[in-house]
mmCIF file of C-alpha atoms and ligand atoms in Angstrom:
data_model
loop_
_atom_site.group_PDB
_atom_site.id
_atom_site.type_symbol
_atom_site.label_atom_id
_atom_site.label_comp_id
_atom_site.label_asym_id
_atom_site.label_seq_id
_atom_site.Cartn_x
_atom_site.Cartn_y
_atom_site.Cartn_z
ATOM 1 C CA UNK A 1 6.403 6.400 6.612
ATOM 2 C CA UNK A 2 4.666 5.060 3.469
ATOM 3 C CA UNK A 3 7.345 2.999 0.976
ATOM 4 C CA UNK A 4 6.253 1.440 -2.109
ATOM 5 C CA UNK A 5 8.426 -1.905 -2.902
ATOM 6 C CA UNK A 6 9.028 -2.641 -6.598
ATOM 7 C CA UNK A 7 9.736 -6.173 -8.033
ATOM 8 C CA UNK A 8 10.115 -8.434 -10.698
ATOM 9 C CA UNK A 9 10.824 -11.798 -9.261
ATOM 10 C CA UNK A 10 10.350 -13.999 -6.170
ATOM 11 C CA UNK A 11 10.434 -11.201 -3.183
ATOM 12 C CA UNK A 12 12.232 -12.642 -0.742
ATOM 13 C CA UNK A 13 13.362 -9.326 -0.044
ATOM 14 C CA UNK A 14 9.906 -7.811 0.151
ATOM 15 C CA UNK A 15 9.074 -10.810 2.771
ATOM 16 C CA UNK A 16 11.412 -9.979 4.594
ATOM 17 C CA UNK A 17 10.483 -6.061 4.884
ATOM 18 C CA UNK A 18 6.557 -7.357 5.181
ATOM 19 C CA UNK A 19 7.913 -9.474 8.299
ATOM 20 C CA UNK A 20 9.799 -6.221 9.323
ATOM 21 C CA UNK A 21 6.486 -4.031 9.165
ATOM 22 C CA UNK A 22 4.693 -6.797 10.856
ATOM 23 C CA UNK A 23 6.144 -5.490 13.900
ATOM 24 C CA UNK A 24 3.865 -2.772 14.911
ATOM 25 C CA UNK A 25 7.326 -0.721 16.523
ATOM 26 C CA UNK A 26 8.178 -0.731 13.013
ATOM 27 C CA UNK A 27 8.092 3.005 11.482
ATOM 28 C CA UNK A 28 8.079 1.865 7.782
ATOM 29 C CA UNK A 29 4.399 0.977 6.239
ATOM 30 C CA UNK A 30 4.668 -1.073 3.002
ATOM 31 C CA UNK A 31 1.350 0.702 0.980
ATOM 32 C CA UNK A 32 1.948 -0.807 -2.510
ATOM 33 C CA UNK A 33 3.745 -3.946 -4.114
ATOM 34 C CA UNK A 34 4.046 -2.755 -7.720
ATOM 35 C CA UNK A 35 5.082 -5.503 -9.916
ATOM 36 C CA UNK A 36 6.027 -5.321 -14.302
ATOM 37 C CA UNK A 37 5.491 -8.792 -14.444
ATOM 38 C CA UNK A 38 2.209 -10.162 -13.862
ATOM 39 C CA UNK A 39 3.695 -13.530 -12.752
ATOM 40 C CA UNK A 40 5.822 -12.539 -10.127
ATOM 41 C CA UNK A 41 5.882 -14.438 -7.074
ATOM 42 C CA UNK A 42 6.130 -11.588 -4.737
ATOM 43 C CA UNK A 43 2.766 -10.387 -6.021
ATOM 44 C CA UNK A 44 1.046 -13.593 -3.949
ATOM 45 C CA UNK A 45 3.561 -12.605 -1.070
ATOM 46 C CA UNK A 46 1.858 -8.929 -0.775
ATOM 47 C CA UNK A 47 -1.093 -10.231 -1.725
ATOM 48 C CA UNK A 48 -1.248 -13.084 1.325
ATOM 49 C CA UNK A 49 0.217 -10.098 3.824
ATOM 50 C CA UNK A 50 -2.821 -7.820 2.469
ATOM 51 C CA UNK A 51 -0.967 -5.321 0.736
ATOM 52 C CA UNK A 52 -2.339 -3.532 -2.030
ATOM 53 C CA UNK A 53 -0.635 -5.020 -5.954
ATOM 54 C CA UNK A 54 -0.117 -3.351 -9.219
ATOM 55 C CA UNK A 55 0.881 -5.049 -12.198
ATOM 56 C CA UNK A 56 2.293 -2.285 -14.519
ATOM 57 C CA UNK A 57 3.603 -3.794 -17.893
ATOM 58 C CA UNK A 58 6.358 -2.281 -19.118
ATOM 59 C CA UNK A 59 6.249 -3.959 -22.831
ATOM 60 C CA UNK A 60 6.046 -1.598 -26.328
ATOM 61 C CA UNK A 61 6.281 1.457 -23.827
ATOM 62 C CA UNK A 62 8.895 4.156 -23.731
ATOM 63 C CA UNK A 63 11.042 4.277 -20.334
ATOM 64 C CA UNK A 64 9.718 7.413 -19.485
ATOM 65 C CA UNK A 65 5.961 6.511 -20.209
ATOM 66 C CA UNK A 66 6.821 3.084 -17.890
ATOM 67 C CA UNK A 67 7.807 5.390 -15.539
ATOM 68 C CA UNK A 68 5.534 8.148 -15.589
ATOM 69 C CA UNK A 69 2.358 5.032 -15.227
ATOM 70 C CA UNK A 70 4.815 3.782 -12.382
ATOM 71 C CA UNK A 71 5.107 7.777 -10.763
ATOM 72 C CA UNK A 72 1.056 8.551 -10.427
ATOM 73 C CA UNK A 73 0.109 4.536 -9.113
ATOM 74 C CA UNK A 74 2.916 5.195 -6.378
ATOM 75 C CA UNK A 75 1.350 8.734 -5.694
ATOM 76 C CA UNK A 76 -2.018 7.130 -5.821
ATOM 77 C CA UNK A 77 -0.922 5.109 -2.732
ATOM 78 C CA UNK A 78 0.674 7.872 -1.080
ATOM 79 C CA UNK A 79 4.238 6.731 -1.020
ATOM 80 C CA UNK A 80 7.202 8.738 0.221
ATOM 81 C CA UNK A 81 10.199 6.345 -0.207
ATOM 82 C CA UNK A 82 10.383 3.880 -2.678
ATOM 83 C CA UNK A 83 12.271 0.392 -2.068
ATOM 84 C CA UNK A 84 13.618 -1.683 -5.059
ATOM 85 C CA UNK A 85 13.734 -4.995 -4.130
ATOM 86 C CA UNK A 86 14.864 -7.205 -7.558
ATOM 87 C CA UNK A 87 13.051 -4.881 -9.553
ATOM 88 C CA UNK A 88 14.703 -5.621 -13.151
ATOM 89 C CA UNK A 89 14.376 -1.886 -15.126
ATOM 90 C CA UNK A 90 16.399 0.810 -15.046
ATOM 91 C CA UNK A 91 14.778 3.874 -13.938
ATOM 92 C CA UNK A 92 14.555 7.621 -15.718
ATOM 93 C CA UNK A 93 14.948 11.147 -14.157
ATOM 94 C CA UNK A 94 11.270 11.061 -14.966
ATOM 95 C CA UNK A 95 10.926 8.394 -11.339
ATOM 96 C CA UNK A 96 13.983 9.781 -10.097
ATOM 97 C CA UNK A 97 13.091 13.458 -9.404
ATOM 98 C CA UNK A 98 9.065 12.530 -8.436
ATOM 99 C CA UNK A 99 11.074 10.900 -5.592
ATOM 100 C CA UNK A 100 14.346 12.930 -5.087
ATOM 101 C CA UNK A 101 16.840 10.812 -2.746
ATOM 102 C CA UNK A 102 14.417 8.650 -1.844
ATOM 103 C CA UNK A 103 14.679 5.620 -3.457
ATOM 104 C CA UNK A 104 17.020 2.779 -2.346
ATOM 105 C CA UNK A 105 17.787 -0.351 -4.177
ATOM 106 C CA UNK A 106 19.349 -3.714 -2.623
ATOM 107 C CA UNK A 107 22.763 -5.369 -4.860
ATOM 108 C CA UNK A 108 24.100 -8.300 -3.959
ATOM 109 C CA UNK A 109 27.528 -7.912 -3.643
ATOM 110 C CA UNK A 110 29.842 -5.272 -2.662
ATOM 111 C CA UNK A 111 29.287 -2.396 -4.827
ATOM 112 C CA UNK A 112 31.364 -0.816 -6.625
ATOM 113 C CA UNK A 113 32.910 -4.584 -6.772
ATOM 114 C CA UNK A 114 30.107 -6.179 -9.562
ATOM 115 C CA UNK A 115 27.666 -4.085 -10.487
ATOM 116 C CA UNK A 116 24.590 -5.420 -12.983
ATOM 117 C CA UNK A 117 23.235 -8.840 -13.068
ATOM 118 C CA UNK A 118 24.417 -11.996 -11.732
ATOM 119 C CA UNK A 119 26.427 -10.137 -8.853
ATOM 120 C CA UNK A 120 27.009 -13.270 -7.197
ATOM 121 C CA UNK A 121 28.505 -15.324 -10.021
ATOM 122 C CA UNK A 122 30.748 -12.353 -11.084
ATOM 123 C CA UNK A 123 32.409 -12.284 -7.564
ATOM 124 C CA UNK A 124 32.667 -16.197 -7.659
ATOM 125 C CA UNK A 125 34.219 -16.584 -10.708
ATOM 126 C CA UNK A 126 36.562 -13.777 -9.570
ATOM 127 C CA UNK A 127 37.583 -15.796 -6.567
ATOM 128 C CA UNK A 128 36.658 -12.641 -3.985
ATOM 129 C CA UNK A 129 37.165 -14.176 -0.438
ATOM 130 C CA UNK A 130 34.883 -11.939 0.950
ATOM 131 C CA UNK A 131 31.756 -10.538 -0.725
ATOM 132 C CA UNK A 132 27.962 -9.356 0.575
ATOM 133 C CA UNK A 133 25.390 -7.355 -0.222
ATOM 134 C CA UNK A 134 24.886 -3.052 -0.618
ATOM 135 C CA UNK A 135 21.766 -0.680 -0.134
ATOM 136 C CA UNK A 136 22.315 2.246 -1.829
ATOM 137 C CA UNK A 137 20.433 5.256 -2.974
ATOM 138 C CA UNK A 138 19.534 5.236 -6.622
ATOM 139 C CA UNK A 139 20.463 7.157 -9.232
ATOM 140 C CA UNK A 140 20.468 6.799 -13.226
ATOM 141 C CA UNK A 141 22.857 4.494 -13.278
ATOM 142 C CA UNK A 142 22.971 0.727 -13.166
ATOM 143 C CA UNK A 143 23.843 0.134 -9.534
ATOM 144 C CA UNK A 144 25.478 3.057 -8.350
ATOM 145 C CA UNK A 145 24.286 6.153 -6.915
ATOM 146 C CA UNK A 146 26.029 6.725 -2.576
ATOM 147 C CA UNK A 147 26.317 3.851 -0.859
ATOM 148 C CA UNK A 148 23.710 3.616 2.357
ATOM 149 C CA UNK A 149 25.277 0.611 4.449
ATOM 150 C CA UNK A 150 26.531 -3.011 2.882
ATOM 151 C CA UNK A 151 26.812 -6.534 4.392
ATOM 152 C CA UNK A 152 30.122 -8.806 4.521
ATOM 153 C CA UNK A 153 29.678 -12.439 3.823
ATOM 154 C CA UNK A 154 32.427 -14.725 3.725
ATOM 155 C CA UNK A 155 33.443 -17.139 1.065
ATOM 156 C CA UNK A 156 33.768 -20.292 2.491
ATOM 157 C CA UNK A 157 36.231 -22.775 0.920
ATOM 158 C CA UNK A 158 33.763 -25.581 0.491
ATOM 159 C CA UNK A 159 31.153 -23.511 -0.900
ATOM 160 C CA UNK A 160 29.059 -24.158 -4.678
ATOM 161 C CA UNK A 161 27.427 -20.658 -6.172
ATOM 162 C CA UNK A 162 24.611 -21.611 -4.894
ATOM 163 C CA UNK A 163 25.590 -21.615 -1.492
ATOM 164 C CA UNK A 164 27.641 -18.698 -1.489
ATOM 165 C CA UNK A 165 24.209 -16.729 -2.802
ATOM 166 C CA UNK A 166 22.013 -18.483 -0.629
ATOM 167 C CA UNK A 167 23.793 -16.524 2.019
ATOM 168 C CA UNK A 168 24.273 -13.334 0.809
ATOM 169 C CA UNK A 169 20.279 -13.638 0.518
ATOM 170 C CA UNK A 170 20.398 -14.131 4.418
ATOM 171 C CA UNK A 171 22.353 -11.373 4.286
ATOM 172 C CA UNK A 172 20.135 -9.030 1.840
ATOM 173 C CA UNK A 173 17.218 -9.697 4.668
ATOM 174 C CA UNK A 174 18.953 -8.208 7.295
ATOM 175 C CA UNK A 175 20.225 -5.863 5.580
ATOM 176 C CA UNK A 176 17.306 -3.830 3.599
ATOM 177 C CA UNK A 177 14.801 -4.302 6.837
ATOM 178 C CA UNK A 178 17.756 -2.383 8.753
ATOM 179 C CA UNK A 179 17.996 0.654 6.124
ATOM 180 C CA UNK A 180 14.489 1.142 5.462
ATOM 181 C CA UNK A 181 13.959 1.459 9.235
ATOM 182 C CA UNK A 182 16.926 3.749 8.949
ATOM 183 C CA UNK A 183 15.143 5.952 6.100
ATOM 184 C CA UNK A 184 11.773 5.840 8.017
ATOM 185 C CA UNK A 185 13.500 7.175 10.564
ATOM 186 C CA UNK A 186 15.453 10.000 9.208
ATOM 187 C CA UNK A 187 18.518 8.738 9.184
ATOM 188 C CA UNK A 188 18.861 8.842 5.388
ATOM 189 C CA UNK A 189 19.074 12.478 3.735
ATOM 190 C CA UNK A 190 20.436 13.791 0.343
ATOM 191 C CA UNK A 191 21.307 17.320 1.141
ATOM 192 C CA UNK A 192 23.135 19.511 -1.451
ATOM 193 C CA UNK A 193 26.539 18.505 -0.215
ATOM 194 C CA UNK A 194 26.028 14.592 -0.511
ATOM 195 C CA UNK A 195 24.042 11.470 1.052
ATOM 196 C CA UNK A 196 24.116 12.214 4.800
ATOM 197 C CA UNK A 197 23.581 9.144 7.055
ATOM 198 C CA UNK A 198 23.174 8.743 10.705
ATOM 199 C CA UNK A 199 22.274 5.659 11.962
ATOM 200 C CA UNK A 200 20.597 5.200 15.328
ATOM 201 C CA UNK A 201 22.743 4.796 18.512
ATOM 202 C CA UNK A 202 24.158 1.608 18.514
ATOM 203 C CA UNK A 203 23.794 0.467 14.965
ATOM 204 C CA UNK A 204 26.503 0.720 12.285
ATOM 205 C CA UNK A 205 26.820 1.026 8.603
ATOM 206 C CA UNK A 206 28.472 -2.277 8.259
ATOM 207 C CA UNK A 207 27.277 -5.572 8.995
ATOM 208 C CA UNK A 208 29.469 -8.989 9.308
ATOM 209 C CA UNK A 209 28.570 -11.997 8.705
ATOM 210 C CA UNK A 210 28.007 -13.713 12.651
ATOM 211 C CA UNK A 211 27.306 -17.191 12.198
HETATM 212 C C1 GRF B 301 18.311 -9.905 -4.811
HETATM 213 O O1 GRF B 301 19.486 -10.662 -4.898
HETATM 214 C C2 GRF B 301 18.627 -8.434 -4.887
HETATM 215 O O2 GRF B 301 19.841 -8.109 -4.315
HETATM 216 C C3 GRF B 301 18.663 -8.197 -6.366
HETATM 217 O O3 GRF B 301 17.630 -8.976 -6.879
HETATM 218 C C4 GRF B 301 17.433 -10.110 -6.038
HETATM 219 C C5 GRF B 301 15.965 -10.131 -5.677
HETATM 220 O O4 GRF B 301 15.637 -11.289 -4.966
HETATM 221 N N1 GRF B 301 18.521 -6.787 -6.662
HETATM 222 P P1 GRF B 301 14.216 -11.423 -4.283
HETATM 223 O O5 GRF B 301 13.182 -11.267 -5.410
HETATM 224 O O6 GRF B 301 14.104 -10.354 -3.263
HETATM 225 O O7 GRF B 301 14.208 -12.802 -3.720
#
């Protein structure tokens, strides 16, 4: 199954689905990277795992025109799913119906618990004891849309911001490799009654935190 990744930032996400597809069991194929910033460092990440880049600039265009550029490069490459992975712009109906119920996005924290940016410090400052990490499908709202599967990760008395994110990160790369697999493999399906998913024998929609 061909998924497109889209970022803006580091990719630490997308290295950990290029890892994933590295194994050649593996039923997800990453065809594309497609970047709006230039700079981003998950561009030399695709880039070093030979994976085809696009930088699309989103600056002095419409949403819809963004997204309409963003729509025929993704066809280009053939993709059927599409993976958000830190990709910082909200998407229109425009991307949304080219790719009905296929497009999943990773949040880190517990949605509907702190949605939009700086998940992490939100449920910090909140004093949450327990918070984690979501993959859910997307729709045209800022972090919502069903909920696929989401990771737990502890709070740990001792712990800075810093640390507290660093592992929800560990968390986030178990996480999206497992649901992409999932979607690769059928498991994911928006049918008219609601997001129907069936995960493989064995695996649940809710990780803990093991270590
Ligand atoms: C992750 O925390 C993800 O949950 C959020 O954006 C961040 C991207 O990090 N949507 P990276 O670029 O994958 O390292």
């Amino acid at each position: 199954m061909r998924f497109g990744v889209l970022i803006s930032g580091g990719g630490t996400n997308l290295q950990a689905l290029i890892d994933a597809a590295s194994d050649p069991d593996y039923p997800a194929e990453i065809a594309v990277v497609v970047s709006n910033k230039q700079d981003a460092g998950g561009l030399s990440r695709a880039r070093a795992a030979g994976i085809p880049v696009e930088w699309i600039p989103h600056k002095g265009k419409e949403r819809e025109a963004f997204d309409a550029e963003l729509v025929e490069r993704l066809k280009a490459h053939r993709c059927e799913w599409i993976a958000l992975a830190g990709f910082m712009r909200l998407v229109t109906p425009v991307f949304l119906n080219a790719f009905e119920g296929r497009v999943l996005n990773i949040h880190p924290a517990l949605l509907p618990a702190f949605p939009g940016v700086r998940a992490q410090r939100q449920a910090y400052e909140a004093g949450v004891q327990v918070t984690g990490a979501t993959v859910h499908l997307v729709d045209s709202g800022m972090d919502a849309g069903p909920i696929i599967a989401q990771g737990a990760v502890p709070r740990k008395p001792e712990d800075s911001l810093r640390d507290l994110e660093a592992r929800i990160l560990q968390m986030e790369h178990q996480l999206y490799p497992m649901v992409v697999r999932w979607a690769a493999q059928g498991c994911v399906r928006m049918t008219d009654s609601g997001l129907v998913v069936q995960p493989p024998e064995g695996e649940v929609r809710g990780l803990s935190w093991a270590h």
